[in-house]
Every structure is written in structure tokens, then in C-alpha cells.
Amino acid sequence: MEDVFPLEEVGLFCDSYSEESRFQYCGRELRITQNFGARLGVAAPVWEAALALCSYFEEQKFDFHEKKVIELGAGTGIVGILAVLLGANVTITDLPKALKQIRQNVAANVPPACSGKTQVCALCWGEDQEDFPKDYDLILGADIVYLQDTYPALLRTLQHLCSSRATIYLSSKMRQGHGTVDFYQRLLPLHFNVKLVYRKEDEDINIYQVTLRVDS
């Protein structure tokens, strides 16, 4: 794990404990529980890139009404939960070990009237994507581009999920030495149109708007 994150971030996962944090976006209060510990590892926290994506949607007054959305590598589920509360039909995905935490946060934030608009599913990139449809309007991911070994599987998953009508929003901390810049500047443009739409300079976070290349 030390190869992926700085030592101060690795320290988050040494002890097992839960912590609830509250966030305000788009007039909604989100109560997000983070279950820190070795079992969840990097899936436990609310990462800054997820908060930046929520802030971006708020600033843009983004219209989620009746959009069909999937979130990849959701972790706590904060981005997908916000999309549900703003009117979208959302499938929130991650590896199986993270689903309990996501369901806990969905139950704490999504009212019963919206429960039918929310699914929580396991999705292992490069393996399970064929089990999902190709008719999403929006594909979301926050801080999912940090481990080079996963990039080919992530690209295959994005290619499967992304139809000509879909738009992908990826928010990433541009970590040095993990190939994050290379992913956005070289790998992703092989199949997609990639546009930087937001940069948070003080935290070195970029948000990219991505669409399928018609010639891919």
C-alpha cells in the first residue's frame, strides 16, 4: 500500500474504527460513515477528489433529473448518493468488500421514496462489466485513477459502459509517480475525447469530462 499512497495516508488504515462526517452540497446534507481499517483500506475514506466532484456539480447547477448514472469505485458512495438526491437513477459500484459501507450510507441518506432509484452492485473492472448495460447517461468516478496495474481493466470497463450518448466525469488527485497524468494524456485519449473542465490547484485535483471517440 505504501507504493500507492503517501505514508500519512496509509496511517488511516492501521486501526479499525468508524467515523461519521457531514457535508453540504446542492442544499442537501450528506451523513457519510467511513469505516477505517485494513479490510476496506482505500475504500474507507471520503477522498478530496470526491468532494471536488460534488462541488463541481453544485457550482455547475448540474441537472441529474431522471438521468441514468453509474458510479465506479464508489468507496463511501458520496458522489452517487448526491446524484440520487438530485433526481438521478443511480447504480453505485465497487469491489464486494466495499458494498456494506455503501449500503450503510445509502440507507442513512436516501429517503424511502427514492430507494427504488438506487442500486448498489459489485463491479470488478475488466471482469464484470458485461453484466451491466450500455445505456447510461453519466458515468462517474472519483479518485479511481491511482494504480497503474488497474488502468487496462478500467479502460475496458469504460469502453463497455460508454455509449455515444454517455458522458464520463472523472475527478483525480494528480499523484506523481502513479501514472495518473499518463492515463489522462495518453491512454484515455486512445478511445475517448478528454477535456479538463475543472482544476483545484491547492489540492492538485483535476476533473475531466470524457466522451466516446466516434472513431474508437
Coordinates of N, CA and C in Angstrom, one line a residue:
M1 N 0.8 -1.2 0.0 CA 0.0 0.0 0.0 C 0.9 1.3 0.0
E2 N 2.1 1.2 0.6 CA 3.0 2.3 0.6 C 3.3 2.8 -0.8
D3 N 3.3 1.9 -1.8 CA 3.6 2.2 -3.1 C 2.5 3.1 -3.8
V4 N 1.4 3.1 -3.2 CA 0.2 3.8 -3.8 C 0.0 5.2 -3.2
F5 N 0.0 5.2 -1.8 CA -0.3 6.4 -1.1 C 0.8 6.9 -0.2
P6 N 1.0 8.2 0.0 CA 2.0 8.7 1.0 C 1.7 8.1 2.3
L7 N 2.8 8.1 3.2 CA 2.8 7.4 4.5 C 1.7 8.0 5.4
E8 N 1.4 9.3 5.3 CA 0.4 9.9 6.2 C -1.0 9.4 5.8
E9 N -1.2 9.0 4.5 CA -2.5 8.4 4.2 C -2.6 7.0 4.5
V10 N -1.5 6.2 4.4 CA -1.5 4.8 4.8 C -1.9 4.7 6.3
G11 N -1.5 5.6 7.1 CA -1.8 5.6 8.5 C -3.3 5.6 8.9
L12 N -4.1 6.0 7.9 CA -5.5 6.0 8.1 C -6.0 4.6 8.3
F13 N -5.3 3.6 7.8 CA -5.9 2.2 7.8 C -5.3 1.3 8.8
C14 N -4.5 1.8 9.8 CA -3.8 1.0 10.8 C -4.8 0.5 11.8
D15 N -5.7 1.3 12.3 CA -6.7 1.0 13.3 C -8.1 0.8 12.7
S16 N -8.9 0.0 13.3 CA -10.3 -0.1 12.8 C -11.2 0.7 13.7
Y17 N -11.9 1.6 13.0 CA -12.9 2.5 13.7 C -13.8 3.1 12.7
S18 N -14.9 3.6 13.1 CA -15.9 4.3 12.2 C -16.0 5.7 12.6
E19 N -16.3 6.5 11.6 CA -16.4 8.0 11.8 C -17.4 8.5 10.9
E20 N -18.3 9.3 11.4 CA -19.4 9.9 10.5 C -19.0 11.4 10.3
S21 N -19.1 11.8 9.0 CA -18.8 13.2 8.6 C -20.0 13.7 7.9
R22 N -20.2 15.0 8.0 CA -21.4 15.7 7.4 C -20.9 16.6 6.3
F23 N -21.6 16.6 5.2 CA -21.2 17.5 4.1 C -22.5 18.2 3.5
Q24 N -22.3 19.4 3.0 CA -23.5 20.1 2.4 C -23.2 20.4 1.0
Y25 N -24.0 19.9 0.1 CA -23.9 20.1 -1.3 C -25.3 20.3 -1.9
C26 N -25.5 21.3 -2.8 CA -26.8 21.4 -3.5 C -28.0 21.5 -2.6
G27 N -27.8 22.0 -1.4 CA -28.9 22.1 -0.5 C -29.2 20.9 0.3
R28 N -28.4 19.9 0.1 CA -28.6 18.6 0.8 C -27.5 18.3 1.8
E29 N -27.9 17.8 3.0 CA -26.9 17.4 3.9 C -26.6 15.9 3.8
L30 N -25.4 15.5 3.6 CA -25.0 14.1 3.5 C -24.3 13.7 4.7
R31 N -24.7 12.6 5.3 CA -24.1 12.0 6.5 C -23.4 10.7 6.1
I32 N -22.1 10.8 6.0 CA -21.3 9.7 5.4 C -20.4 9.0 6.5
T33 N -20.6 7.7 6.7 CA -19.8 7.0 7.6 C -18.7 6.4 6.8
Q34 N -17.5 6.5 7.5 CA -16.2 5.9 6.9 C -15.7 4.8 7.9
N35 N -15.6 3.6 7.4 CA -15.2 2.5 8.3 C -13.7 2.2 8.0
F36 N -12.9 2.9 8.8 CA -11.4 2.8 8.6 C -10.9 1.4 9.1
G37 N -9.9 0.9 8.4 CA -9.3 -0.3 8.8 C -8.7 -1.0 7.7
A38 N -8.0 -2.1 7.9 CA -7.2 -2.8 6.9 C -8.2 -3.5 5.9
R39 N -9.4 -3.8 6.3 CA -10.3 -4.6 5.4 C -10.7 -3.7 4.2
L40 N -11.1 -2.5 4.5 CA -11.5 -1.6 3.4 C -10.4 -0.8 2.8
G41 N -9.4 -0.5 3.6 CA -8.2 0.2 3.0 C -8.6 1.5 2.3
V42 N -8.2 1.7 1.1 CA -8.5 3.0 0.4 C -10.0 3.2 0.1
A43 N -10.8 2.2 0.2 CA -12.2 2.4 0.0 C -12.9 3.0 1.2
A44 N -12.3 3.2 2.3 CA -12.9 3.7 3.5 C -13.2 5.2 3.5
P45 N -12.2 6.0 3.2 CA -12.4 7.4 3.4 C -13.2 8.1 2.3
V46 N -13.6 9.3 2.6 CA -14.1 10.3 1.6 C -12.9 11.0 1.1
W47 N -12.5 10.8 -0.1 CA -11.3 11.4 -0.6 C -11.6 12.8 -1.2
E48 N -10.6 13.7 -1.2 CA -10.8 15.0 -1.6 C -11.3 15.1 -3.1
A49 N -10.9 14.2 -3.9 CA -11.4 14.2 -5.3 C -12.9 14.0 -5.4
A50 N -13.5 13.2 -4.5 CA -14.9 13.0 -4.5 C -15.6 14.3 -4.0
L51 N -15.0 15.0 -3.1 CA -15.6 16.3 -2.6 C -15.5 17.3 -3.7
A52 N -14.4 17.3 -4.4 CA -14.3 18.2 -5.6 C -15.3 18.0 -6.6
L53 N -15.6 16.7 -6.9 CA -16.6 16.4 -7.9 C -18.0 16.9 -7.4
C54 N -18.3 16.7 -6.2 CA -19.6 17.1 -5.6 C -19.7 18.7 -5.7
S55 N -18.6 19.3 -5.4 CA -18.5 20.8 -5.5 C -18.7 21.3 -7.0
Y56 N -18.1 20.6 -7.9 CA -18.2 20.9 -9.3 C -19.7 20.8 -9.7
F57 N -20.4 19.7 -9.4 CA -21.8 19.6 -9.7 C -22.6 20.7 -9.1
E58 N -22.3 21.1 -7.9 CA -23.0 22.2 -7.2 C -22.8 23.5 -8.0
E59 N -21.5 23.8 -8.3 CA -21.2 25.1 -9.0 C -21.8 25.1 -10.4
Q60 N -21.9 24.0 -11.0 CA -22.5 24.0 -12.4 C -24.0 23.8 -12.4
K61 N -24.6 23.7 -11.2 CA -26.0 23.5 -11.1 C -26.4 22.4 -12.0
F62 N -25.7 21.3 -11.9 CA -25.8 20.1 -12.8 C -27.2 19.5 -12.7
D63 N -27.8 19.2 -13.9 CA -29.1 18.6 -13.9 C -29.0 17.1 -14.0
F64 N -29.4 16.4 -12.8 CA -29.4 15.0 -12.7 C -30.8 14.4 -12.9
H65 N -31.8 15.2 -13.1 CA -33.1 14.7 -13.1 C -33.4 13.6 -14.1
E66 N -33.7 12.4 -13.6 CA -34.1 11.3 -14.5 C -32.9 10.8 -15.3
K67 N -31.7 11.2 -15.0 CA -30.5 10.7 -15.7 C -30.2 9.3 -15.2
K68 N -29.7 8.4 -16.1 CA -29.3 7.1 -15.7 C -27.8 7.1 -15.4
V69 N -27.4 6.8 -14.2 CA -26.0 7.1 -13.8 C -25.4 5.8 -13.2
I70 N -24.1 5.7 -13.4 CA -23.3 4.6 -12.7 C -22.1 5.3 -12.1
E71 N -21.8 4.9 -10.9 CA -20.5 5.4 -10.2 C -19.6 4.2 -10.1
L72 N -18.3 4.4 -10.5 CA -17.3 3.4 -10.4 C -16.4 3.6 -9.2
G73 N -16.0 2.5 -8.5 CA -15.1 2.7 -7.4 C -15.6 3.6 -6.3
A74 N -16.8 3.4 -5.9 CA -17.6 4.5 -5.1 C -17.0 4.6 -3.7
G75 N -16.4 3.6 -3.1 CA -15.9 3.8 -1.8 C -17.0 4.0 -0.7
T76 N -17.2 5.3 -0.4 CA -18.3 5.6 0.6 C -19.6 5.8 -0.1
G77 N -19.6 6.0 -1.5 CA -20.8 6.3 -2.2 C -21.3 7.7 -2.2
I78 N -20.5 8.7 -1.7 CA -21.0 10.0 -1.6 C -21.4 10.7 -2.9
V79 N -20.6 10.4 -4.0 CA -21.0 11.1 -5.2 C -22.3 10.5 -5.8
G80 N -22.4 9.2 -5.8 CA -23.6 8.5 -6.3 C -24.8 8.9 -5.5
I81 N -24.7 9.0 -4.1 CA -25.8 9.4 -3.3 C -26.2 10.8 -3.6
L82 N -25.3 11.7 -3.8 CA -25.7 13.1 -4.2 C -26.5 13.1 -5.5
A83 N -26.1 12.3 -6.4 CA -26.8 12.2 -7.7 C -28.2 11.7 -7.5
V84 N -28.4 10.7 -6.6 CA -29.7 10.2 -6.3 C -30.6 11.3 -5.8
L85 N -30.1 12.0 -4.8 CA -30.8 13.0 -4.1 C -31.2 14.2 -5.1
L86 N -30.4 14.3 -6.2 CA -30.7 15.3 -7.2 C -31.5 14.8 -8.3
G87 N -32.1 13.6 -8.2 CA -33.1 13.1 -9.1 C -32.6 12.0 -10.1
A88 N -31.4 11.5 -10.0 CA -30.9 10.5 -10.9 C -31.3 9.1 -10.5
N89 N -31.3 8.2 -11.4 CA -31.4 6.7 -11.2 C -29.9 6.2 -11.2
V90 N -29.4 5.8 -10.0 CA -28.0 5.5 -9.9 C -27.7 4.1 -9.5
T91 N -26.7 3.6 -10.2 CA -26.1 2.3 -9.8 C -24.7 2.6 -9.2
I92 N -24.5 2.3 -7.9 CA -23.3 2.6 -7.2 C -22.5 1.3 -7.1
T93 N -21.2 1.3 -7.6 CA -20.5 0.1 -7.7 C -19.1 0.2 -7.0
D94 N -18.6 -0.9 -6.6 CA -17.3 -1.0 -6.1 C -17.0 -2.5 -5.9
L95 N -15.8 -2.8 -5.4 CA -15.5 -4.2 -5.1 C -16.4 -4.8 -4.0
P96 N -16.6 -6.1 -3.9 CA -17.6 -6.6 -2.9 C -17.3 -6.1 -1.5
K97 N -16.1 -6.0 -1.1 CA -15.8 -5.7 0.3 C -16.3 -4.3 0.7
A98 N -16.5 -3.4 -0.3 CA -17.0 -2.0 0.0 C -18.5 -1.9 0.0
L99 N -19.2 -2.9 -0.4 CA -20.6 -2.7 -0.6 C -21.4 -2.5 0.7
K100 N -21.0 -3.1 1.8 CA -21.6 -2.9 3.1 C -21.6 -1.4 3.5
Q101 N -20.4 -0.8 3.4 CA -20.3 0.6 3.7 C -21.2 1.5 2.8
I102 N -21.2 1.2 1.5 CA -22.0 2.0 0.6 C -23.5 1.8 1.0
R103 N -23.9 0.6 1.3 CA -25.3 0.4 1.6 C -25.7 1.1 2.9
Q104 N -24.7 1.1 3.9 CA -24.9 1.9 5.1 C -25.2 3.3 4.8
N105 N -24.4 3.9 3.9 CA -24.5 5.3 3.6 C -25.8 5.6 2.8
V106 N -26.1 4.7 1.9 CA -27.3 4.9 1.1 C -28.5 4.9 2.1
A107 N -28.6 4.0 3.0 CA -29.7 3.9 4.0 C -29.8 5.1 4.9
A108 N -28.6 5.7 5.2 CA -28.6 6.9 6.0 C -29.0 8.2 5.3
N109 N -29.0 8.2 4.0 CA -29.2 9.4 3.2 C -30.3 9.4 2.2
V110 N -30.6 8.3 1.7 CA -31.6 8.2 0.6 C -33.0 7.9 1.2
P111 N -34.0 8.8 1.1 CA -35.3 8.5 1.7 C -36.0 7.4 1.0
P112 N -36.9 6.7 1.7 CA -37.6 5.6 1.1 C -38.2 5.9 -0.2
A113 N -38.7 7.1 -0.4 CA -39.3 7.4 -1.7 C -38.4 7.3 -2.9
C114 N -37.0 7.4 -2.6 CA -36.0 7.4 -3.7 C -35.3 6.0 -3.7
S115 N -35.7 5.1 -2.8 CA -34.9 3.9 -2.7 C -34.9 3.1 -4.0
G116 N -36.0 3.2 -4.7 CA -36.1 2.5 -6.0 C -35.2 3.0 -7.1
K117 N -34.6 4.2 -6.8 CA -33.7 4.8 -7.8 C -32.3 4.5 -7.5
T118 N -32.0 3.6 -6.6 CA -30.6 3.3 -6.1 C -30.3 1.8 -6.1
Q119 N -29.3 1.5 -6.8 CA -28.8 0.1 -6.7 C -27.3 0.1 -6.3
V120 N -26.9 -0.8 -5.5 CA -25.6 -1.0 -5.0 C -25.1 -2.4 -5.5
C121 N -24.1 -2.4 -6.4 CA -23.7 -3.6 -7.0 C -22.1 -3.8 -7.0
A122 N -21.7 -5.0 -7.0 CA -20.3 -5.3 -7.2 C -19.9 -5.1 -8.7
L123 N -18.8 -4.5 -8.9 CA -18.2 -4.4 -10.3 C -16.7 -4.5 -10.2
C124 N -16.2 -5.6 -10.7 CA -14.7 -5.7 -10.8 C -14.3 -5.3 -12.2
W125 N -13.6 -4.3 -12.3 CA -13.2 -3.8 -13.6 C -12.5 -4.8 -14.5
G126 N -12.9 -4.9 -15.7 CA -12.3 -5.8 -16.6 C -12.8 -7.2 -16.6
E127 N -13.8 -7.5 -15.6 CA -14.3 -8.8 -15.4 C -15.9 -8.8 -15.5
D128 N -16.5 -7.9 -14.7 CA -17.9 -7.9 -14.6 C -18.7 -6.9 -15.5
Q129 N -18.0 -6.1 -16.2 CA -18.7 -5.0 -16.9 C -19.7 -5.5 -17.9
E130 N -19.5 -6.7 -18.4 CA -20.5 -7.3 -19.4 C -21.9 -7.5 -18.7
D131 N -21.9 -7.6 -17.4 CA -23.2 -7.7 -16.7 C -24.0 -6.4 -16.6
F132 N -23.4 -5.3 -17.1 CA -24.1 -4.0 -16.9 C -24.4 -3.5 -18.3
P133 N -25.5 -2.8 -18.4 CA -25.9 -2.2 -19.7 C -25.0 -1.2 -20.3
K134 N -25.3 -0.7 -21.5 CA -24.5 0.3 -22.1 C -25.4 1.6 -22.4
D135 N -26.4 1.8 -21.6 CA -27.3 2.9 -21.9 C -27.2 4.0 -20.8
Y136 N -26.1 4.2 -20.1 CA -26.0 5.2 -19.1 C -25.9 6.6 -19.7
D137 N -26.4 7.6 -19.0 CA -26.2 9.0 -19.4 C -24.9 9.5 -18.9
L138 N -24.6 9.1 -17.6 CA -23.5 9.6 -16.9 C -22.7 8.5 -16.3
I139 N -21.4 8.5 -16.4 CA -20.5 7.6 -15.7 C -19.6 8.4 -14.8
L140 N -19.5 8.1 -13.5 CA -18.8 9.0 -12.6 C -17.7 8.2 -11.9
G141 N -16.6 8.8 -11.6 CA -15.5 8.2 -10.9 C -14.7 9.2 -10.2
A142 N -14.4 9.0 -8.9 CA -13.6 10.0 -8.1 C -12.5 9.3 -7.5
D143 N -11.3 9.7 -7.8 CA -10.0 9.1 -7.3 C -9.9 7.6 -7.6
I144 N -10.3 7.2 -8.8 CA -10.1 5.8 -9.2 C -8.9 5.6 -10.1
V145 N -8.2 6.6 -10.4 CA -7.0 6.5 -11.3 C -5.8 6.7 -10.4
Y146 N -5.3 5.7 -9.8 CA -4.1 5.8 -9.0 C -3.2 4.6 -8.9
L147 N -3.6 3.5 -9.6 CA -2.9 2.3 -9.5 C -2.7 1.8 -11.0
Q148 N -1.5 1.8 -11.5 CA -1.3 1.6 -12.9 C -1.7 0.2 -13.4
D149 N -1.6 -0.8 -12.5 CA -2.0 -2.1 -12.9 C -3.4 -2.3 -13.2
T150 N -4.3 -1.3 -12.7 CA -5.7 -1.4 -12.9 C -6.1 -0.6 -14.2
Y151 N -5.2 0.1 -14.8 CA -5.7 1.0 -15.9 C -6.2 0.3 -17.1
P152 N -5.6 -0.9 -17.6 CA -6.2 -1.6 -18.7 C -7.6 -2.1 -18.4
A153 N -7.8 -2.6 -17.2 CA -9.2 -3.1 -16.8 C -10.2 -1.9 -16.7
L154 N -9.7 -0.8 -16.2 CA -10.6 0.4 -16.1 C -11.0 0.8 -17.5
L155 N -10.0 0.9 -18.4 CA -10.3 1.3 -19.8 C -11.3 0.4 -20.5
R156 N -11.2 -0.9 -20.3 CA -12.1 -1.9 -20.8 C -13.5 -1.7 -20.3
T157 N -13.6 -1.4 -19.0 CA -14.9 -1.2 -18.4 C -15.5 0.1 -18.9
L158 N -14.8 1.2 -19.0 CA -15.3 2.4 -19.5 C -15.8 2.3 -21.0
Q159 N -15.0 1.5 -21.8 CA -15.4 1.3 -23.2 C -16.7 0.5 -23.3
H160 N -16.9 -0.4 -22.4 CA -18.2 -1.2 -22.4 C -19.3 -0.3 -22.0
L161 N -19.2 0.4 -20.9 CA -20.3 1.2 -20.3 C -20.7 2.4 -21.1
C162 N -19.7 3.0 -21.9 CA -19.9 4.3 -22.5 C -20.5 4.1 -23.9
S163 N -21.7 4.6 -24.1 CA -22.3 4.7 -25.4 C -22.0 6.0 -26.0
S164 N -22.5 6.3 -27.2 CA -22.3 7.6 -27.8 C -23.0 8.7 -27.1
R165 N -24.0 8.3 -26.3 CA -24.8 9.4 -25.6 C -24.2 9.7 -24.2
A166 N -23.3 8.9 -23.7 CA -22.9 9.0 -22.4 C -21.8 10.0 -22.2
T167 N -21.7 10.6 -21.0 CA -20.6 11.5 -20.6 C -20.0 11.0 -19.3
I168 N -18.7 10.9 -19.3 CA -18.0 10.4 -18.1 C -17.4 11.6 -17.4
Y169 N -17.5 11.7 -16.1 CA -16.8 12.7 -15.3 C -15.8 11.9 -14.3
L170 N -14.6 12.2 -14.5 CA -13.5 11.6 -13.6 C -12.8 12.7 -12.9
S171 N -12.8 12.6 -11.6 CA -12.1 13.5 -10.7 C -10.9 12.8 -10.1
S172 N -9.7 13.4 -10.2 CA -8.5 12.7 -9.8 C -7.5 13.7 -9.1
K173 N -6.9 13.2 -8.0 CA -5.7 13.8 -7.5 C -4.6 13.4 -8.4
M174 N -3.8 14.3 -8.9 CA -2.8 14.0 -9.9 C -1.5 13.6 -9.2
R175 N -1.5 12.4 -8.6 CA -0.4 11.9 -7.8 C 0.8 11.6 -8.7
Q176 N 2.0 12.1 -8.3 CA 3.2 11.9 -9.0 C 3.6 10.4 -8.8
G177 N 4.1 9.8 -9.9 CA 4.7 8.5 -9.8 C 3.7 7.4 -9.9
H178 N 2.4 7.7 -10.1 CA 1.4 6.6 -10.3 C 0.8 6.5 -11.7
G179 N 1.4 7.3 -12.6 CA 0.9 7.2 -14.0 C -0.4 7.9 -14.2
T180 N -0.9 8.7 -13.3 CA -2.2 9.4 -13.4 C -2.2 10.3 -14.6
V181 N -1.1 11.1 -14.7 CA -1.1 12.1 -15.8 C -1.0 11.3 -17.2
D182 N -0.2 10.2 -17.2 CA -0.1 9.4 -18.4 C -1.5 8.8 -18.8
F183 N -2.3 8.4 -17.8 CA -3.6 7.8 -18.1 C -4.4 8.8 -18.8
Y184 N -4.5 10.1 -18.3 CA -5.3 11.1 -18.9 C -4.8 11.7 -20.2
Q185 N -3.5 11.7 -20.3 CA -2.9 12.4 -21.5 C -2.6 11.4 -22.6
R186 N -2.4 10.1 -22.3 CA -2.0 9.2 -23.4 C -3.0 8.0 -23.5
L187 N -3.3 7.3 -22.4 CA -4.1 6.1 -22.5 C -5.6 6.4 -22.8
L188 N -6.2 7.3 -22.0 CA -7.6 7.6 -22.2 C -7.9 8.2 -23.6
P189 N -7.1 9.1 -24.1 CA -7.4 9.7 -25.4 C -7.3 8.7 -26.6
L190 N -6.8 7.5 -26.4 CA -6.8 6.5 -27.4 C -8.2 6.1 -27.8
H191 N -9.2 6.2 -26.9 CA -10.5 5.8 -27.2 C -11.6 6.9 -26.9
F192 N -11.2 7.9 -26.2 CA -12.1 8.9 -25.7 C -11.7 10.4 -26.0
N193 N -12.6 11.3 -26.1 CA -12.3 12.7 -26.1 C -12.2 13.1 -24.7
V194 N -11.1 13.8 -24.3 CA -10.8 14.1 -22.9 C -10.7 15.6 -22.8
K195 N -11.5 16.2 -21.9 CA -11.4 17.7 -21.7 C -11.3 18.0 -20.2
L196 N -10.3 18.8 -19.8 CA -10.2 19.2 -18.5 C -11.2 20.4 -18.2
V197 N -12.1 20.1 -17.3 CA -13.2 21.1 -17.1 C -13.0 21.9 -15.7
Y198 N -12.2 21.4 -14.9 CA -12.0 22.0 -13.5 C -10.7 21.6 -12.9
R199 N -10.0 22.6 -12.3 CA -8.8 22.2 -11.6 C -8.8 22.9 -10.3
K200 N -8.5 22.2 -9.2 CA -8.3 22.7 -7.9 C -6.9 22.7 -7.6
E201 N -6.3 23.9 -7.8 CA -4.8 24.0 -7.7 C -4.2 23.6 -6.4
D202 N -4.8 24.1 -5.3 CA -4.2 23.9 -4.0 C -4.2 22.4 -3.6
E203 N -5.1 21.6 -4.2 CA -5.1 20.1 -3.8 C -4.6 19.3 -5.0
D204 N -4.2 19.9 -6.1 CA -3.7 19.2 -7.3 C -4.8 18.2 -7.8
I205 N -6.0 18.6 -7.9 CA -7.1 17.8 -8.3 C -7.7 18.3 -9.7
N206 N -7.8 17.4 -10.6 CA -8.4 17.7 -11.9 C -9.7 17.0 -12.1
I207 N -10.7 17.6 -12.8 CA -11.9 16.9 -13.2 C -11.9 17.0 -14.7
Y208 N -12.1 15.8 -15.3 CA -12.2 15.6 -16.7 C -13.6 15.2 -17.2
Q209 N -14.0 15.8 -18.3 CA -15.2 15.4 -19.0 C -14.8 14.6 -20.2
V210 N -15.3 13.4 -20.3 CA -14.9 12.4 -21.2 C -16.0 11.9 -22.0
T211 N -15.9 11.8 -23.4 CA -16.9 11.2 -24.2 C -16.2 10.2 -25.2
L212 N -17.0 9.3 -25.7 CA -16.5 8.3 -26.6 C -16.1 8.9 -27.9
R213 N -14.9 8.5 -28.4 CA -14.5 8.9 -29.7 C -15.2 8.1 -30.8
V214 N -15.8 8.8 -31.8 CA -16.6 8.1 -32.8 C -15.7 7.2 -33.6
D215 N -14.4 7.4 -33.7 CA -13.6 6.6 -34.5 C -12.8 5.5 -33.7
S216 N -13.3 5.4 -32.4 CA -12.6 4.4 -31.5 C -13.1 3.0 -31.8

